Amino acid sequence: MQISQTRHYIDAKKRIVIARKFVSGAAFNMTKTLRYYLNRDKDVSSYIDTIECLALQIENARAVDELMGIEGNIRQNYYQAFDVIVNDFQMEGRSKQPPGNELNAMISFGNMMCYSLCLNQLYHTQLNPTISFLHEPGFRRFSLALDLAEIFKPVLVDRIIFRLLNKREIQGKDFDLKMNGCMLKKSGKKVYVKAWEERINETFKHPVLNRNVSYKHLIKLECYKLS
């Protein structure tokens, strides 16, 4: 497995085929998430149209850096839709290390949870988590988990954020705005982790397997597909 995985990373033609799949999966789940809110009187139709147009460029990408550029444009448009969906907080662009506001703080925390879950599921397979196809492998970085997380962040991380903020289960008092940035307080993290555990263990009917699977198990199935 490791020899084959390394060969697919080294061979640019093989690598780009796999990398495209990660970006396509991410774009599909972004539009799926936005359509969920479009059906709930949040006018995000222009963002869906833009993402779908950008997604048409994925199959034409011939290099990973070109593909990452397309993915970046897709995600930028996707994040702009957050200000339409979320009622009481503003996105104001993506900011990290440290996050600049409440929405960015929740995204960073949720993305970390998603990355950790993907890494955990990779350990159930023979795949090497340090050999990736979309993100560049790096020292002390399990970059294949980053690849895998791209697919699941919209349906796991972001759906939880929208629910918790719009239902006011997490409020302004659950954030610490000191230290030149914004972080979730312990109270906010506790609420988010509870919602996270409920979400990843939630089951739905798999369209191909024709049986109920959890989102947690779905990540493992993606690992097997990659294998």
mmCIF file with all atom_site columns, C-alpha atoms in Angstrom:
data_model
loop_
_atom_site.group_PDB
_atom_site.id
_atom_site.type_symbol
_atom_site.label_atom_id
_atom_site.label_alt_id
_atom_site.label_comp_id
_atom_site.label_asym_id
_atom_site.label_entity_id
_atom_site.label_seq_id
_atom_site.pdbx_PDB_ins_code
_atom_site.Cartn_x
_atom_site.Cartn_y
_atom_site.Cartn_z
_atom_site.occupancy
_atom_site.B_iso_or_equiv
_atom_site.pdbx_formal_charge
_atom_site.auth_seq_id
_atom_site.auth_comp_id
_atom_site.auth_asym_id
_atom_site.auth_atom_id
_atom_site.pdbx_PDB_model_num
ATOM 1   C CA . MET A 1 1   ? 0.000   0.000  0.000   1.00 0.00 ? 1   MET A CA 1
ATOM 2   C CA . GLN A 1 2   ? 2.707   2.496  0.947   1.00 0.00 ? 2   GLN A CA 1
ATOM 3   C CA . ILE A 1 3   ? 4.697   1.769  -2.232  1.00 0.00 ? 3   ILE A CA 1
ATOM 4   C CA . SER A 1 4   ? 1.570   2.244  -4.362  1.00 0.00 ? 4   SER A CA 1
ATOM 5   C CA . GLN A 1 5   ? 0.560   5.385  -2.457  1.00 0.00 ? 5   GLN A CA 1
ATOM 6   C CA . THR A 1 6   ? 4.050   6.855  -2.947  1.00 0.00 ? 6   THR A CA 1
ATOM 7   C CA . ARG A 1 7   ? 3.973   6.054  -6.673  1.00 0.00 ? 7   ARG A CA 1
ATOM 8   C CA . HIS A 1 8   ? 0.638   7.834  -7.041  1.00 0.00 ? 8   HIS A CA 1
ATOM 9   C CA . TYR A 1 9   ? 2.083   10.878 -5.277  1.00 0.00 ? 9   TYR A CA 1
ATOM 10  C CA . ILE A 1 10  ? 5.265   10.950 -7.388  1.00 0.00 ? 10  ILE A CA 1
ATOM 11  C CA . ASP A 1 11  ? 3.473   10.414 -10.709 1.00 0.00 ? 11  ASP A CA 1
ATOM 12  C CA . ALA A 1 12  ? 1.956   13.828 -11.545 1.00 0.00 ? 12  ALA A CA 1
ATOM 13  C CA . LYS A 1 13  ? -0.724  12.348 -13.829 1.00 0.00 ? 13  LYS A CA 1
ATOM 14  C CA . LYS A 1 14  ? -1.897  9.868  -11.195 1.00 0.00 ? 14  LYS A CA 1
ATOM 15  C CA . ARG A 1 15  ? -1.737  12.448 -8.408  1.00 0.00 ? 15  ARG A CA 1
ATOM 16  C CA . ILE A 1 16  ? -3.872  15.047 -10.200 1.00 0.00 ? 16  ILE A CA 1
ATOM 17  C CA . VAL A 1 17  ? -6.651  12.483 -10.819 1.00 0.00 ? 17  VAL A CA 1
ATOM 18  C CA . ILE A 1 18  ? -6.930  11.819 -7.068  1.00 0.00 ? 18  ILE A CA 1
ATOM 19  C CA . ALA A 1 19  ? -6.505  15.484 -6.117  1.00 0.00 ? 19  ALA A CA 1
ATOM 20  C CA . ARG A 1 20  ? -9.377  16.473 -8.423  1.00 0.00 ? 20  ARG A CA 1
ATOM 21  C CA . LYS A 1 21  ? -11.646 14.006 -6.609  1.00 0.00 ? 21  LYS A CA 1
ATOM 22  C CA . PHE A 1 22  ? -11.018 15.730 -3.266  1.00 0.00 ? 22  PHE A CA 1
ATOM 23  C CA . VAL A 1 23  ? -11.854 19.170 -4.691  1.00 0.00 ? 23  VAL A CA 1
ATOM 24  C CA . SER A 1 24  ? -14.934 17.842 -6.548  1.00 0.00 ? 24  SER A CA 1
ATOM 25  C CA . GLY A 1 25  ? -16.195 16.194 -3.362  1.00 0.00 ? 25  GLY A CA 1
ATOM 26  C CA . ALA A 1 26  ? -15.651 19.390 -1.371  1.00 0.00 ? 26  ALA A CA 1
ATOM 27  C CA . ALA A 1 27  ? -17.415 21.559 -3.987  1.00 0.00 ? 27  ALA A CA 1
ATOM 28  C CA . PHE A 1 28  ? -20.356 19.129 -4.156  1.00 0.00 ? 28  PHE A CA 1
ATOM 29  C CA . ASN A 1 29  ? -20.827 19.205 -0.383  1.00 0.00 ? 29  ASN A CA 1
ATOM 30  C CA . MET A 1 30  ? -20.515 22.999 -0.280  1.00 0.00 ? 30  MET A CA 1
ATOM 31  C CA . THR A 1 31  ? -23.359 23.402 -2.776  1.00 0.00 ? 31  THR A CA 1
ATOM 32  C CA . LYS A 1 32  ? -25.342 20.699 -0.957  1.00 0.00 ? 32  LYS A CA 1
ATOM 33  C CA . THR A 1 33  ? -25.004 22.632 2.310   1.00 0.00 ? 33  THR A CA 1
ATOM 34  C CA . LEU A 1 34  ? -25.977 25.920 0.656   1.00 0.00 ? 34  LEU A CA 1
ATOM 35  C CA . ARG A 1 35  ? -29.013 24.320 -1.021  1.00 0.00 ? 35  ARG A CA 1
ATOM 36  C CA . TYR A 1 36  ? -30.188 23.126 2.398   1.00 0.00 ? 36  TYR A CA 1
ATOM 37  C CA . TYR A 1 37  ? -30.386 26.768 3.506   1.00 0.00 ? 37  TYR A CA 1
ATOM 38  C CA . LEU A 1 38  ? -31.696 27.995 0.159   1.00 0.00 ? 38  LEU A CA 1
ATOM 39  C CA . ASN A 1 39  ? -34.741 25.822 0.883   1.00 0.00 ? 39  ASN A CA 1
ATOM 40  C CA . ARG A 1 40  ? -35.028 27.578 4.255   1.00 0.00 ? 40  ARG A CA 1
ATOM 41  C CA . ASP A 1 41  ? -35.419 31.113 2.903   1.00 0.00 ? 41  ASP A CA 1
ATOM 42  C CA . LYS A 1 42  ? -31.724 32.041 2.842   1.00 0.00 ? 42  LYS A CA 1
ATOM 43  C CA . ASP A 1 43  ? -30.993 33.513 -0.580  1.00 0.00 ? 43  ASP A CA 1
ATOM 44  C CA . VAL A 1 44  ? -27.619 31.953 -1.382  1.00 0.00 ? 44  VAL A CA 1
ATOM 45  C CA . SER A 1 45  ? -28.481 31.140 -5.015  1.00 0.00 ? 45  SER A CA 1
ATOM 46  C CA . SER A 1 46  ? -25.795 33.438 -6.476  1.00 0.00 ? 46  SER A CA 1
ATOM 47  C CA . TYR A 1 47  ? -23.095 31.703 -4.415  1.00 0.00 ? 47  TYR A CA 1
ATOM 48  C CA . ILE A 1 48  ? -24.307 28.268 -5.545  1.00 0.00 ? 48  ILE A CA 1
ATOM 49  C CA . ASP A 1 49  ? -24.202 29.387 -9.193  1.00 0.00 ? 49  ASP A CA 1
ATOM 50  C CA . THR A 1 50  ? -20.659 30.748 -8.822  1.00 0.00 ? 50  THR A CA 1
ATOM 51  C CA . ILE A 1 51  ? -19.377 27.591 -7.109  1.00 0.00 ? 51  ILE A CA 1
ATOM 52  C CA . GLU A 1 52  ? -20.948 25.366 -9.767  1.00 0.00 ? 52  GLU A CA 1
ATOM 53  C CA . CYS A 1 53  ? -19.297 27.453 -12.527 1.00 0.00 ? 53  CYS A CA 1
ATOM 54  C CA . LEU A 1 54  ? -15.912 27.278 -10.792 1.00 0.00 ? 54  LEU A CA 1
ATOM 55  C CA . ALA A 1 55  ? -16.322 23.518 -10.264 1.00 0.00 ? 55  ALA A CA 1
ATOM 56  C CA . LEU A 1 56  ? -16.465 23.059 -14.045 1.00 0.00 ? 56  LEU A CA 1
ATOM 57  C CA . GLN A 1 57  ? -12.791 24.067 -14.134 1.00 0.00 ? 57  GLN A CA 1
ATOM 58  C CA . ILE A 1 58  ? -11.695 21.200 -11.861 1.00 0.00 ? 58  ILE A CA 1
ATOM 59  C CA . GLU A 1 59  ? -11.416 18.540 -14.581 1.00 0.00 ? 59  GLU A CA 1
ATOM 60  C CA . ASN A 1 60  ? -9.316  20.884 -16.743 1.00 0.00 ? 60  ASN A CA 1
ATOM 61  C CA . ALA A 1 61  ? -6.695  21.504 -14.042 1.00 0.00 ? 61  ALA A CA 1
ATOM 62  C CA . ARG A 1 62  ? -3.379  19.975 -15.071 1.00 0.00 ? 62  ARG A CA 1
ATOM 63  C CA . ALA A 1 63  ? -1.308  20.778 -11.978 1.00 0.00 ? 63  ALA A CA 1
ATOM 64  C CA . VAL A 1 64  ? -1.999  20.632 -8.250  1.00 0.00 ? 64  VAL A CA 1
ATOM 65  C CA . ASP A 1 65  ? -1.171  24.315 -7.644  1.00 0.00 ? 65  ASP A CA 1
ATOM 66  C CA . GLU A 1 66  ? -3.685  25.257 -10.371 1.00 0.00 ? 66  GLU A CA 1
ATOM 67  C CA . LEU A 1 67  ? -6.250  22.992 -8.716  1.00 0.00 ? 67  LEU A CA 1
ATOM 68  C CA . MET A 1 68  ? -5.568  24.563 -5.314  1.00 0.00 ? 68  MET A CA 1
ATOM 69  C CA . GLY A 1 69  ? -6.235  27.971 -6.882  1.00 0.00 ? 69  GLY A CA 1
ATOM 70  C CA . ILE A 1 70  ? -9.640  26.787 -8.117  1.00 0.00 ? 70  ILE A CA 1
ATOM 71  C CA . GLU A 1 71  ? -10.383 25.276 -4.704  1.00 0.00 ? 71  GLU A CA 1
ATOM 72  C CA . GLY A 1 72  ? -9.423  28.561 -3.033  1.00 0.00 ? 72  GLY A CA 1
ATOM 73  C CA . ASN A 1 73  ? -11.823 30.538 -5.251  1.00 0.00 ? 73  ASN A CA 1
ATOM 74  C CA . ILE A 1 74  ? -14.621 28.046 -4.571  1.00 0.00 ? 74  ILE A CA 1
ATOM 75  C CA . ARG A 1 75  ? -14.101 28.251 -0.814  1.00 0.00 ? 75  ARG A CA 1
ATOM 76  C CA . GLN A 1 76  ? -13.876 32.054 -0.861  1.00 0.00 ? 76  GLN A CA 1
ATOM 77  C CA . ASN A 1 77  ? -17.300 32.252 -2.541  1.00 0.00 ? 77  ASN A CA 1
ATOM 78  C CA . TYR A 1 78  ? -18.669 29.638 -0.162  1.00 0.00 ? 78  TYR A CA 1
ATOM 79  C CA . TYR A 1 79  ? -17.512 31.584 2.904   1.00 0.00 ? 79  TYR A CA 1
ATOM 80  C CA . GLN A 1 80  ? -19.167 34.756 1.572   1.00 0.00 ? 80  GLN A CA 1
ATOM 81  C CA . ALA A 1 81  ? -22.510 32.941 1.858   1.00 0.00 ? 81  ALA A CA 1
ATOM 82  C CA . PHE A 1 82  ? -22.030 32.562 5.634   1.00 0.00 ? 82  PHE A CA 1
ATOM 83  C CA . ASP A 1 83  ? -23.105 36.185 6.185   1.00 0.00 ? 83  ASP A CA 1
ATOM 84  C CA . VAL A 1 84  ? -26.457 35.338 4.560   1.00 0.00 ? 84  VAL A CA 1
ATOM 85  C CA . ILE A 1 85  ? -26.995 32.138 6.546   1.00 0.00 ? 85  ILE A CA 1
ATOM 86  C CA . VAL A 1 86  ? -25.846 33.241 10.025  1.00 0.00 ? 86  VAL A CA 1
ATOM 87  C CA . ASN A 1 87  ? -28.144 35.689 11.786  1.00 0.00 ? 87  ASN A CA 1
ATOM 88  C CA . ASP A 1 88  ? -26.167 37.483 14.510  1.00 0.00 ? 88  ASP A CA 1
ATOM 89  C CA . PHE A 1 89  ? -22.497 37.219 13.508  1.00 0.00 ? 89  PHE A CA 1
ATOM 90  C CA . GLN A 1 90  ? -20.470 38.370 10.490  1.00 0.00 ? 90  GLN A CA 1
ATOM 91  C CA . MET A 1 91  ? -17.813 36.347 8.673   1.00 0.00 ? 91  MET A CA 1
ATOM 92  C CA . GLU A 1 92  ? -15.848 39.301 7.206   1.00 0.00 ? 92  GLU A CA 1
ATOM 93  C CA . GLY A 1 93  ? -13.525 36.953 5.322   1.00 0.00 ? 93  GLY A CA 1
ATOM 94  C CA . ARG A 1 94  ? -11.589 33.921 6.546   1.00 0.00 ? 94  ARG A CA 1
ATOM 95  C CA . SER A 1 95  ? -8.917  34.615 9.172   1.00 0.00 ? 95  SER A CA 1
ATOM 96  C CA . LYS A 1 96  ? -6.682  32.163 11.053  1.00 0.00 ? 96  LYS A CA 1
ATOM 97  C CA . GLN A 1 97  ? -3.890  32.069 13.653  1.00 0.00 ? 97  GLN A CA 1
ATOM 98  C CA . PRO A 1 98  ? -5.582  33.709 15.455  1.00 0.00 ? 98  PRO A CA 1
ATOM 99  C CA . PRO A 1 99  ? -9.165  33.821 14.142  1.00 0.00 ? 99  PRO A CA 1
ATOM 100 C CA . GLY A 1 100 ? -10.370 37.415 13.845  1.00 0.00 ? 100 GLY A CA 1
ATOM 101 C CA . ASN A 1 101 ? -13.969 36.984 15.020  1.00 0.00 ? 101 ASN A CA 1
ATOM 102 C CA . GLU A 1 102 ? -16.567 34.563 16.392  1.00 0.00 ? 102 GLU A CA 1
ATOM 103 C CA . LEU A 1 103 ? -17.415 32.808 13.118  1.00 0.00 ? 103 LEU A CA 1
ATOM 104 C CA . ASN A 1 104 ? -13.754 32.290 12.269  1.00 0.00 ? 104 ASN A CA 1
ATOM 105 C CA . ALA A 1 105 ? -13.102 30.961 15.779  1.00 0.00 ? 105 ALA A CA 1
ATOM 106 C CA . MET A 1 106 ? -15.841 28.347 15.337  1.00 0.00 ? 106 MET A CA 1
ATOM 107 C CA . ILE A 1 107 ? -14.588 27.375 11.864  1.00 0.00 ? 107 ILE A CA 1
ATOM 108 C CA . SER A 1 108 ? -11.036 26.892 13.145  1.00 0.00 ? 108 SER A CA 1
ATOM 109 C CA . PHE A 1 109 ? -12.210 24.799 16.104  1.00 0.00 ? 109 PHE A CA 1
ATOM 110 C CA . GLY A 1 110 ? -14.561 22.716 13.944  1.00 0.00 ? 110 GLY A CA 1
ATOM 111 C CA . ASN A 1 111 ? -11.936 22.166 11.237  1.00 0.00 ? 111 ASN A CA 1
ATOM 112 C CA . MET A 1 112 ? -9.537  20.886 13.892  1.00 0.00 ? 112 MET A CA 1
ATOM 113 C CA . MET A 1 113 ? -12.194 18.418 15.069  1.00 0.00 ? 113 MET A CA 1
ATOM 114 C CA . CYS A 1 114 ? -12.784 17.253 11.482  1.00 0.00 ? 114 CYS A CA 1
ATOM 115 C CA . TYR A 1 115 ? -9.046  16.871 10.797  1.00 0.00 ? 115 TYR A CA 1
ATOM 116 C CA . SER A 1 116 ? -8.620  14.782 13.975  1.00 0.00 ? 116 SER A CA 1
ATOM 117 C CA . LEU A 1 117 ? -11.558 12.523 13.069  1.00 0.00 ? 117 LEU A CA 1
ATOM 118 C CA . CYS A 1 118 ? -10.233 11.981 9.524   1.00 0.00 ? 118 CYS A CA 1
ATOM 119 C CA . LEU A 1 119 ? -6.796  11.120 10.907  1.00 0.00 ? 119 LEU A CA 1
ATOM 120 C CA . ASN A 1 120 ? -8.380  8.673  13.358  1.00 0.00 ? 120 ASN A CA 1
ATOM 121 C CA . GLN A 1 121 ? -10.257 6.926  10.524  1.00 0.00 ? 121 GLN A CA 1
ATOM 122 C CA . LEU A 1 122 ? -7.097  6.771  8.370   1.00 0.00 ? 122 LEU A CA 1
ATOM 123 C CA . TYR A 1 123 ? -5.421  4.808  11.164  1.00 0.00 ? 123 TYR A CA 1
ATOM 124 C CA . HIS A 1 124 ? -8.046  2.090  10.625  1.00 0.00 ? 124 HIS A CA 1
ATOM 125 C CA . THR A 1 125 ? -6.640  1.539  7.127   1.00 0.00 ? 125 THR A CA 1
ATOM 126 C CA . GLN A 1 126 ? -3.246  0.763  5.594   1.00 0.00 ? 126 GLN A CA 1
ATOM 127 C CA . LEU A 1 127 ? -2.994  4.261  4.097   1.00 0.00 ? 127 LEU A CA 1
ATOM 128 C CA . ASN A 1 128 ? -0.049  6.413  5.165   1.00 0.00 ? 128 ASN A CA 1
ATOM 129 C CA . PRO A 1 129 ? -1.496  9.700  6.526   1.00 0.00 ? 129 PRO A CA 1
ATOM 130 C CA . THR A 1 130 ? 1.693   11.637 5.678   1.00 0.00 ? 130 THR A CA 1
ATOM 131 C CA . ILE A 1 131 ? 1.466   10.962 1.909   1.00 0.00 ? 131 ILE A CA 1
ATOM 132 C CA . SER A 1 132 ? -1.184  13.232 0.401   1.00 0.00 ? 132 SER A CA 1
ATOM 133 C CA . PHE A 1 133 ? -2.361  14.292 -3.043  1.00 0.00 ? 133 PHE A CA 1
ATOM 134 C CA . LEU A 1 134 ? -4.028  17.724 -2.783  1.00 0.00 ? 134 LEU A CA 1
ATOM 135 C CA . HIS A 1 135 ? -2.062  19.313 0.061   1.00 0.00 ? 135 HIS A CA 1
ATOM 136 C CA . GLU A 1 136 ? 1.716   19.062 -0.064  1.00 0.00 ? 136 GLU A CA 1
ATOM 137 C CA . PRO A 1 137 ? 3.152   16.555 2.415   1.00 0.00 ? 137 PRO A CA 1
ATOM 138 C CA . GLY A 1 138 ? 5.018   18.397 5.156   1.00 0.00 ? 138 GLY A CA 1
ATOM 139 C CA . PHE A 1 139 ? 7.239   17.681 8.133   1.00 0.00 ? 139 PHE A CA 1
ATOM 140 C CA . ARG A 1 140 ? 5.164   16.646 11.185  1.00 0.00 ? 140 ARG A CA 1
ATOM 141 C CA . ARG A 1 141 ? 1.936   17.046 9.223   1.00 0.00 ? 141 ARG A CA 1
ATOM 142 C CA . PHE A 1 142 ? -0.596  14.305 8.505   1.00 0.00 ? 142 PHE A CA 1
ATOM 143 C CA . SER A 1 143 ? -1.543  15.931 5.209   1.00 0.00 ? 143 SER A CA 1
ATOM 144 C CA . LEU A 1 144 ? -3.743  13.109 3.888   1.00 0.00 ? 144 LEU A CA 1
ATOM 145 C CA . ALA A 1 145 ? -6.137  13.907 6.760   1.00 0.00 ? 145 ALA A CA 1
ATOM 146 C CA . LEU A 1 146 ? -6.229  17.500 5.437   1.00 0.00 ? 146 LEU A CA 1
ATOM 147 C CA . ASP A 1 147 ? -7.165  16.164 1.985   1.00 0.00 ? 147 ASP A CA 1
ATOM 148 C CA . LEU A 1 148 ? -9.933  14.022 3.426   1.00 0.00 ? 148 LEU A CA 1
ATOM 149 C CA . ALA A 1 149 ? -11.263 16.775 5.705   1.00 0.00 ? 149 ALA A CA 1
ATOM 150 C CA . GLU A 1 150 ? -11.918 19.022 2.686   1.00 0.00 ? 150 GLU A CA 1
ATOM 151 C CA . ILE A 1 151 ? -14.803 16.741 1.668   1.00 0.00 ? 151 ILE A CA 1
ATOM 152 C CA . PHE A 1 152 ? -16.446 16.619 5.077   1.00 0.00 ? 152 PHE A CA 1
ATOM 153 C CA . LYS A 1 153 ? -16.031 20.140 6.501   1.00 0.00 ? 153 LYS A CA 1
ATOM 154 C CA . PRO A 1 154 ? -19.161 21.559 4.782   1.00 0.00 ? 154 PRO A CA 1
ATOM 155 C CA . VAL A 1 155 ? -21.545 18.808 5.948   1.00 0.00 ? 155 VAL A CA 1
ATOM 156 C CA . LEU A 1 156 ? -20.073 18.337 9.416   1.00 0.00 ? 156 LEU A CA 1
ATOM 157 C CA . VAL A 1 157 ? -18.291 21.482 10.655  1.00 0.00 ? 157 VAL A CA 1
ATOM 158 C CA . ASP A 1 158 ? -20.326 24.183 8.911   1.00 0.00 ? 158 ASP A CA 1
ATOM 159 C CA . ARG A 1 159 ? -23.783 22.684 9.387   1.00 0.00 ? 159 ARG A CA 1
ATOM 160 C CA . ILE A 1 160 ? -23.079 22.489 13.130  1.00 0.00 ? 160 ILE A CA 1
ATOM 161 C CA . ILE A 1 161 ? -21.892 26.120 13.219  1.00 0.00 ? 161 ILE A CA 1
ATOM 162 C CA . PHE A 1 162 ? -25.020 27.388 11.468  1.00 0.00 ? 162 PHE A CA 1
ATOM 163 C CA . ARG A 1 163 ? -27.307 25.434 13.780  1.00 0.00 ? 163 ARG A CA 1
ATOM 164 C CA . LEU A 1 164 ? -25.602 26.435 17.025  1.00 0.00 ? 164 LEU A CA 1
ATOM 165 C CA . LEU A 1 165 ? -25.424 30.129 16.165  1.00 0.00 ? 165 LEU A CA 1
ATOM 166 C CA . ASN A 1 166 ? -28.893 30.506 14.646  1.00 0.00 ? 166 ASN A CA 1
ATOM 167 C CA . LYS A 1 167 ? -30.510 28.626 17.527  1.00 0.00 ? 167 LYS A CA 1
ATOM 168 C CA . ARG A 1 168 ? -28.396 30.717 19.930  1.00 0.00 ? 168 ARG A CA 1
ATOM 169 C CA . GLU A 1 169 ? -26.981 27.629 21.620  1.00 0.00 ? 169 GLU A CA 1
ATOM 170 C CA . ILE A 1 170 ? -23.642 29.438 21.360  1.00 0.00 ? 170 ILE A CA 1
ATOM 171 C CA . GLN A 1 171 ? -23.721 33.212 21.961  1.00 0.00 ? 171 GLN A CA 1
ATOM 172 C CA . GLY A 1 172 ? -21.332 36.138 22.268  1.00 0.00 ? 172 GLY A CA 1
ATOM 173 C CA . LYS A 1 173 ? -20.594 35.302 25.916  1.00 0.00 ? 173 LYS A CA 1
ATOM 174 C CA . ASP A 1 174 ? -19.045 31.987 24.769  1.00 0.00 ? 174 ASP A CA 1
ATOM 175 C CA . PHE A 1 175 ? -16.157 33.748 22.996  1.00 0.00 ? 175 PHE A CA 1
ATOM 176 C CA . ASP A 1 176 ? -12.976 35.352 24.280  1.00 0.00 ? 176 ASP A CA 1
ATOM 177 C CA . LEU A 1 177 ? -12.157 38.431 22.181  1.00 0.00 ? 177 LEU A CA 1
ATOM 178 C CA . LYS A 1 178 ? -8.886  39.258 23.953  1.00 0.00 ? 178 LYS A CA 1
ATOM 179 C CA . MET A 1 179 ? -5.271  38.639 22.890  1.00 0.00 ? 179 MET A CA 1
ATOM 180 C CA . ASN A 1 180 ? -5.506  40.155 19.401  1.00 0.00 ? 180 ASN A CA 1
ATOM 181 C CA . GLY A 1 181 ? -8.004  37.554 18.166  1.00 0.00 ? 181 GLY A CA 1
ATOM 182 C CA . CYS A 1 182 ? -11.042 35.491 19.057  1.00 0.00 ? 182 CYS A CA 1
ATOM 183 C CA . MET A 1 183 ? -11.270 32.046 20.638  1.00 0.00 ? 183 MET A CA 1
ATOM 184 C CA . LEU A 1 184 ? -14.109 29.818 21.799  1.00 0.00 ? 184 LEU A CA 1
ATOM 185 C CA . LYS A 1 185 ? -14.330 29.678 25.575  1.00 0.00 ? 185 LYS A CA 1
ATOM 186 C CA . LYS A 1 186 ? -14.629 26.370 27.419  1.00 0.00 ? 186 LYS A CA 1
ATOM 187 C CA . SER A 1 187 ? -18.418 26.824 27.569  1.00 0.00 ? 187 SER A CA 1
ATOM 188 C CA . GLY A 1 188 ? -18.620 27.188 23.761  1.00 0.00 ? 188 GLY A CA 1
ATOM 189 C CA . LYS A 1 189 ? -16.296 24.261 23.117  1.00 0.00 ? 189 LYS A CA 1
ATOM 190 C CA . LYS A 1 190 ? -18.426 22.049 25.371  1.00 0.00 ? 190 LYS A CA 1
ATOM 191 C CA . VAL A 1 191 ? -21.584 22.871 23.391  1.00 0.00 ? 191 VAL A CA 1
ATOM 192 C CA . TYR A 1 192 ? -19.798 22.391 20.056  1.00 0.00 ? 192 TYR A CA 1
ATOM 193 C CA . VAL A 1 193 ? -18.249 19.020 21.022  1.00 0.00 ? 193 VAL A CA 1
ATOM 194 C CA . LYS A 1 194 ? -21.655 17.716 22.161  1.00 0.00 ? 194 LYS A CA 1
ATOM 195 C CA . ALA A 1 195 ? -23.214 18.752 18.825  1.00 0.00 ? 195 ALA A CA 1
ATOM 196 C CA . TRP A 1 196 ? -20.215 17.257 16.972  1.00 0.00 ? 196 TRP A CA 1
ATOM 197 C CA . GLU A 1 197 ? -20.625 13.842 18.638  1.00 0.00 ? 197 GLU A CA 1
ATOM 198 C CA . GLU A 1 198 ? -24.333 13.837 17.808  1.00 0.00 ? 198 GLU A CA 1
ATOM 199 C CA . ARG A 1 199 ? -23.655 14.779 14.188  1.00 0.00 ? 199 ARG A CA 1
ATOM 200 C CA . ILE A 1 200 ? -20.905 12.240 13.430  1.00 0.00 ? 200 ILE A CA 1
ATOM 201 C CA . ASN A 1 201 ? -22.963 9.429  14.956  1.00 0.00 ? 201 ASN A CA 1
ATOM 202 C CA . GLU A 1 202 ? -26.107 10.463 13.081  1.00 0.00 ? 202 GLU A CA 1
ATOM 203 C CA . THR A 1 203 ? -27.111 7.862  10.477  1.00 0.00 ? 203 THR A CA 1
ATOM 204 C CA . PHE A 1 204 ? -28.584 8.180  7.002   1.00 0.00 ? 204 PHE A CA 1
ATOM 205 C CA . LYS A 1 205 ? -29.384 5.750  4.189   1.00 0.00 ? 205 LYS A CA 1
ATOM 206 C CA . HIS A 1 206 ? -26.341 5.319  1.958   1.00 0.00 ? 206 HIS A CA 1
ATOM 207 C CA . PRO A 1 207 ? -27.455 5.594  -1.702  1.00 0.00 ? 207 PRO A CA 1
ATOM 208 C CA . VAL A 1 208 ? -25.027 2.901  -2.911  1.00 0.00 ? 208 VAL A CA 1
ATOM 209 C CA . LEU A 1 209 ? -24.850 0.500  0.038   1.00 0.00 ? 209 LEU A CA 1
ATOM 210 C CA . ASN A 1 210 ? -28.631 0.802  0.582   1.00 0.00 ? 210 ASN A CA 1
ATOM 211 C CA . ARG A 1 211 ? -28.215 0.663  4.372   1.00 0.00 ? 211 ARG A CA 1
ATOM 212 C CA . ASN A 1 212 ? -27.886 3.133  7.211   1.00 0.00 ? 212 ASN A CA 1
ATOM 213 C CA . VAL A 1 213 ? -24.382 4.428  7.963   1.00 0.00 ? 213 VAL A CA 1
ATOM 214 C CA . SER A 1 214 ? -23.088 7.141  10.297  1.00 0.00 ? 214 SER A CA 1
ATOM 215 C CA . TYR A 1 215 ? -21.069 10.135 9.113   1.00 0.00 ? 215 TYR A CA 1
ATOM 216 C CA . LYS A 1 216 ? -18.155 8.766  11.129  1.00 0.00 ? 216 LYS A CA 1
ATOM 217 C CA . HIS A 1 217 ? -18.324 5.475  9.215   1.00 0.00 ? 217 HIS A CA 1
ATOM 218 C CA . LEU A 1 218 ? -18.734 7.366  5.945   1.00 0.00 ? 218 LEU A CA 1
ATOM 219 C CA . ILE A 1 219 ? -15.254 8.860  6.423   1.00 0.00 ? 219 ILE A CA 1
ATOM 220 C CA . LYS A 1 220 ? -13.824 5.362  6.824   1.00 0.00 ? 220 LYS A CA 1
ATOM 221 C CA . LEU A 1 221 ? -15.626 4.288  3.636   1.00 0.00 ? 221 LEU A CA 1
ATOM 222 C CA . GLU A 1 222 ? -13.931 7.166  1.785   1.00 0.00 ? 222 GLU A CA 1
ATOM 223 C CA . CYS A 1 223 ? -10.583 5.873  3.057   1.00 0.00 ? 223 CYS A CA 1
ATOM 224 C CA . TYR A 1 224 ? -11.402 2.438  1.681   1.00 0.00 ? 224 TYR A CA 1
ATOM 225 C CA . LYS A 1 225 ? -12.389 3.970  -1.677  1.00 0.00 ? 225 LYS A CA 1
ATOM 226 C CA . LEU A 1 226 ? -9.043  5.737  -1.810  1.00 0.00 ? 226 LEU A CA 1
ATOM 227 C CA . SER A 1 227 ? -7.277  2.459  -0.991  1.00 0.00 ? 227 SER A CA 1
#
